[in-house]
PDB file of C-alpha atoms in Angstrom:
ATOM      1  CA  UNK J   1     100.905  25.662 -55.800  1.00 54.00           C
ATOM      2  CA  UNK J   2      99.245  26.456 -52.449  1.00 63.00           C
ATOM      3  CA  UNK J   3     102.218  28.640 -51.490  1.00 58.00           C
ATOM      4  CA  UNK J   4     101.898  30.647 -54.702  1.00 64.00           C
ATOM      5  CA  UNK J   5      98.166  31.130 -54.066  1.00 65.00           C
ATOM      6  CA  UNK J   6      98.919  32.786 -50.730  1.00 62.00           C
ATOM      7  CA  UNK J   7     101.159  35.597 -51.930  1.00 58.00           C
ATOM      8  CA  UNK J   8     100.518  38.413 -54.327  1.00 59.00           C
ATOM      9  CA  UNK J   9     102.153  37.980 -57.754  1.00 60.00           C
ATOM     10  CA  UNK J  10     104.524  40.923 -57.258  1.00 64.00           C
ATOM     11  CA  UNK J  11     105.501  39.920 -53.711  1.00 60.00           C
ATOM     12  CA  UNK J  12     108.740  38.103 -53.003  1.00 65.00           C
ATOM     13  CA  UNK J  13     107.839  37.186 -49.447  1.00 72.00           C
ATOM     14  CA  UNK J  14     104.740  36.101 -47.611  1.00 78.00           C
ATOM     15  CA  UNK J  15     103.686  38.574 -44.913  1.00 82.00           C
ATOM     16  CA  UNK J  16     101.205  38.632 -42.069  1.00 86.00           C
ATOM     17  CA  UNK J  17      99.033  40.878 -44.247  1.00 87.00           C
ATOM     18  CA  UNK J  18      98.813  38.036 -46.796  1.00 85.00           C
ATOM     19  CA  UNK J  19      97.676  35.550 -44.149  1.00 89.00           C
ATOM     20  CA  UNK J  20      95.628  37.782 -41.842  1.00 93.00           C
ATOM     21  CA  UNK J  21      94.926  41.271 -43.222  1.00 93.00           C
ATOM     22  CA  UNK J  22      92.788  42.240 -40.205  1.00 95.00           C
ATOM     23  CA  UNK J  23      95.436  41.114 -37.710  1.00 94.00           C
ATOM     24  CA  UNK J  24      98.192  42.876 -39.661  1.00 92.00           C
ATOM     25  CA  UNK J  25      96.154  46.074 -39.714  1.00 94.00           C
ATOM     26  CA  UNK J  26      95.585  45.937 -35.945  1.00 95.00           C
ATOM     27  CA  UNK J  27      99.279  45.302 -35.285  1.00 94.00           C
ATOM     28  CA  UNK J  28     100.397  48.090 -37.631  1.00 93.00           C
ATOM     29  CA  UNK J  29      97.943  50.545 -36.041  1.00 94.00           C
ATOM     30  CA  UNK J  30      99.072  49.485 -32.563  1.00 95.00           C
ATOM     31  CA  UNK J  31     102.739  50.055 -33.358  1.00 93.00           C
ATOM     32  CA  UNK J  32     102.004  53.348 -35.112  1.00 94.00           C
ATOM     33  CA  UNK J  33      99.943  54.776 -32.232  1.00 95.00           C
ATOM     34  CA  UNK J  34     102.401  53.760 -29.509  1.00 95.00           C
ATOM     35  CA  UNK J  35     105.533  54.708 -31.480  1.00 93.00           C
ATOM     36  CA  UNK J  36     104.105  58.154 -32.178  1.00 94.00           C
ATOM     37  CA  UNK J  37     103.236  58.658 -28.499  1.00 96.00           C
ATOM     38  CA  UNK J  38     106.450  57.291 -26.949  1.00 96.00           C
ATOM     39  CA  UNK J  39     109.050  57.578 -29.719  1.00 93.00           C
ATOM     40  CA  UNK J  40     109.491  53.834 -30.283  1.00 94.00           C
ATOM     41  CA  UNK J  41     108.040  50.530 -29.148  1.00 95.00           C
ATOM     42  CA  UNK J  42     110.721  49.870 -26.543  1.00 96.00           C
ATOM     43  CA  UNK J  43     109.944  53.137 -24.759  1.00 97.00           C
ATOM     44  CA  UNK J  44     106.220  52.386 -25.078  1.00 97.00           C
ATOM     45  CA  UNK J  45     106.840  49.017 -23.413  1.00 97.00           C
ATOM     46  CA  UNK J  46     108.895  50.510 -20.579  1.00 97.00           C
ATOM     47  CA  UNK J  47     106.562  53.447 -19.890  1.00 97.00           C
ATOM     48  CA  UNK J  48     103.061  52.227 -20.722  1.00 96.00           C
ATOM     49  CA  UNK J  49     103.085  48.450 -20.430  1.00 97.00           C
ATOM     50  CA  UNK J  50     105.852  47.458 -18.029  1.00 97.00           C
ATOM     51  CA  UNK J  51     106.789  50.444 -15.823  1.00 95.00           C
ATOM     52  CA  UNK J  52     107.691  48.155 -12.904  1.00 96.00           C
ATOM     53  CA  UNK J  53     110.099  46.095 -15.029  1.00 95.00           C
ATOM     54  CA  UNK J  54     108.322  42.774 -14.471  1.00 96.00           C
ATOM     55  CA  UNK J  55     108.789  41.701 -18.084  1.00 96.00           C
ATOM     56  CA  UNK J  56     105.103  41.014 -18.719  1.00 97.00           C
ATOM     57  CA  UNK J  57     101.837  42.870 -19.252  1.00 97.00           C
ATOM     58  CA  UNK J  58      98.408  41.460 -18.448  1.00 97.00           C
ATOM     59  CA  UNK J  59      95.303  41.865 -20.581  1.00 96.00           C
ATOM     60  CA  UNK J  60      93.713  44.506 -18.357  1.00 97.00           C
ATOM     61  CA  UNK J  61      96.771  46.785 -18.474  1.00 97.00           C
ATOM     62  CA  UNK J  62      97.240  46.231 -22.202  1.00 97.00           C
ATOM     63  CA  UNK J  63      93.609  47.080 -22.917  1.00 97.00           C
ATOM     64  CA  UNK J  64      93.664  50.122 -20.604  1.00 97.00           C
ATOM     65  CA  UNK J  65      96.737  51.549 -22.338  1.00 96.00           C
ATOM     66  CA  UNK J  66      95.171  51.001 -25.763  1.00 96.00           C
ATOM     67  CA  UNK J  67      91.950  52.711 -24.594  1.00 95.00           C
ATOM     68  CA  UNK J  68      93.929  55.628 -23.156  1.00 95.00           C
ATOM     69  CA  UNK J  69      95.416  56.310 -26.595  1.00 94.00           C
ATOM     70  CA  UNK J  70      92.095  55.682 -28.343  1.00 94.00           C
ATOM     71  CA  UNK J  71      93.535  52.916 -30.492  1.00 92.00           C
ATOM     72  CA  UNK J  72      91.400  52.162 -33.574  1.00 90.00           C
ATOM     73  CA  UNK J  73      91.115  48.419 -32.935  1.00 91.00           C
ATOM     74  CA  UNK J  74      89.819  45.924 -30.393  1.00 95.00           C
ATOM     75  CA  UNK J  75      92.628  45.654 -27.819  1.00 95.00           C
ATOM     76  CA  UNK J  76      91.434  42.334 -26.376  1.00 96.00           C
ATOM     77  CA  UNK J  77      91.486  40.787 -29.845  1.00 96.00           C
ATOM     78  CA  UNK J  78      95.026  42.065 -30.508  1.00 96.00           C
ATOM     79  CA  UNK J  79      96.175  40.830 -27.091  1.00 96.00           C
ATOM     80  CA  UNK J  80      95.001  37.308 -27.960  1.00 95.00           C
ATOM     81  CA  UNK J  81      96.521  37.517 -31.435  1.00 95.00           C
ATOM     82  CA  UNK J  82      99.931  38.395 -29.976  1.00 95.00           C
ATOM     83  CA  UNK J  83      99.899  36.072 -26.959  1.00 94.00           C
ATOM     84  CA  UNK J  84     101.981  32.899 -27.291  1.00 91.00           C
ATOM     85  CA  UNK J  85      99.388  30.286 -26.403  1.00 91.00           C
ATOM     86  CA  UNK J  86     102.023  27.543 -26.120  1.00 92.00           C
ATOM     87  CA  UNK J  87     103.324  29.224 -22.944  1.00 88.00           C
ATOM     88  CA  UNK J  88      99.880  28.990 -21.344  1.00 89.00           C
ATOM     89  CA  UNK J  89     100.390  32.380 -19.687  1.00 92.00           C
ATOM     90  CA  UNK J  90      97.714  35.121 -19.493  1.00 95.00           C
ATOM     91  CA  UNK J  91     100.333  37.792 -20.238  1.00 96.00           C
ATOM     92  CA  UNK J  92     102.376  39.276 -23.077  1.00 96.00           C
ATOM     93  CA  UNK J  93     106.101  39.937 -23.188  1.00 96.00           C
ATOM     94  CA  UNK J  94     107.960  42.556 -25.201  1.00 96.00           C
ATOM     95  CA  UNK J  95     109.240  39.779 -27.445  1.00 95.00           C
ATOM     96  CA  UNK J  96     105.671  38.882 -28.387  1.00 95.00           C
ATOM     97  CA  UNK J  97     104.690  42.508 -28.975  1.00 95.00           C
ATOM     98  CA  UNK J  98     107.688  43.668 -31.008  1.00 94.00           C
ATOM     99  CA  UNK J  99     110.738  41.515 -31.762  1.00 93.00           C
ATOM    100  CA  UNK J 100     112.786  44.514 -32.922  1.00 92.00           C
ATOM    101  CA  UNK J 101     112.134  46.330 -29.639  1.00 95.00           C
ATOM    102  CA  UNK J 102     113.036  43.160 -27.747  1.00 96.00           C
ATOM    103  CA  UNK J 103     116.366  42.831 -29.610  1.00 93.00           C
ATOM    104  CA  UNK J 104     117.151  46.502 -28.953  1.00 93.00           C
ATOM    105  CA  UNK J 105     116.350  46.015 -25.264  1.00 95.00           C
ATOM    106  CA  UNK J 106     118.734  43.054 -25.090  1.00 95.00           C
ATOM    107  CA  UNK J 107     121.501  45.295 -26.462  1.00 92.00           C
ATOM    108  CA  UNK J 108     120.671  48.173 -24.103  1.00 92.00           C
ATOM    109  CA  UNK J 109     119.634  50.313 -27.080  1.00 90.00           C
ATOM    110  CA  UNK J 110     116.683  52.256 -25.634  1.00 91.00           C
ATOM    111  CA  UNK J 111     116.543  54.548 -28.678  1.00 89.00           C
ATOM    112  CA  UNK J 112     116.361  51.482 -30.978  1.00 89.00           C
ATOM    113  CA  UNK J 113     118.939  52.930 -33.366  1.00 84.00           C
ATOM    114  CA  UNK J 114     120.355  49.475 -34.056  1.00 79.00           C
ATOM    115  CA  UNK J 115     116.917  48.459 -35.301  1.00 80.00           C
ATOM    116  CA  UNK J 116     116.173  51.539 -37.393  1.00 68.00           C
ATOM    117  CA  UNK J 117     115.069  50.746 -40.903  1.00 61.00           C
ATOM    118  CA  UNK J 118     115.791  53.416 -43.470  1.00 59.00           C
ATOM    119  CA  UNK J 119     114.018  52.500 -46.671  1.00 58.00           C
ATOM    120  CA  UNK J 120     115.877  55.003 -48.847  1.00 62.00           C
ATOM    121  CA  UNK J 121     118.306  53.186 -51.158  1.00 63.00           C
ATOM    122  CA  UNK J 122     121.914  54.319 -50.522  1.00 63.00           C
ATOM    123  CA  UNK J 123     122.335  55.371 -54.159  1.00 64.00           C
ATOM    124  CA  UNK J 124     119.583  57.970 -53.626  1.00 70.00           C
ATOM    125  CA  UNK J 125     121.479  59.643 -50.771  1.00 68.00           C
ATOM    126  CA  UNK J 126     124.275  62.178 -51.067  1.00 77.00           C
ATOM    127  CA  UNK J 127     127.555  61.628 -49.230  1.00 77.00           C
ATOM    128  CA  UNK J 128     126.510  63.414 -46.034  1.00 77.00           C
ATOM    129  CA  UNK J 129     123.140  61.655 -45.900  1.00 73.00           C
ATOM    130  CA  UNK J 130     124.857  58.273 -46.264  1.00 70.00           C
ATOM    131  CA  UNK J 131     127.286  59.127 -43.474  1.00 71.00           C
ATOM    132  CA  UNK J 132     124.482  60.292 -41.183  1.00 71.00           C
ATOM    133  CA  UNK J 133     122.461  57.146 -41.874  1.00 65.00           C
ATOM    134  CA  UNK J 134     125.291  54.843 -40.797  1.00 63.00           C
ATOM    135  CA  UNK J 135     124.917  52.970 -37.520  1.00 57.00           C
ATOM    136  CA  UNK J 136     128.247  54.233 -36.179  1.00 60.00           C
ATOM    137  CA  UNK J 137     127.171  57.849 -36.715  1.00 62.00           C
ATOM    138  CA  UNK J 138     123.803  57.303 -35.041  1.00 59.00           C
ATOM    139  CA  UNK J 139     125.364  55.424 -32.124  1.00 58.00           C
ATOM    140  CA  UNK J 140     127.807  58.273 -31.392  1.00 61.00           C
ATOM    141  CA  UNK J 141     125.016  60.877 -31.277  1.00 60.00           C
TER     142      UNK J 141
END
């Protein structure tokens, strides 16, 4: 019964927005702002957060980058929300910031085409649109 109380009646899955609407809003705004500026979260990580390739970003750098883009949330609060406290490290990794960007990075997919999510149902696309939305087509471009 407690599980059912957590999710909306029409929802089939429980999301971060169900558990922490404020945190979900901050994370969504963060990803939106940085994806719009850099093209995707992997490029944002490489350019804004980890240009030296160290694999981590500290709170000061994270907050400075968020301020530079005038993010509509408290960067220090988001940093703490994302940070894996079990590691006892004062830094964030790409995996903590965006798992899809992390997986794309592991595959060498800087454009993140293997992680693209097209929400249009295939039956609503014509033949050419379906072909162009396929991973093999995107990968060849």
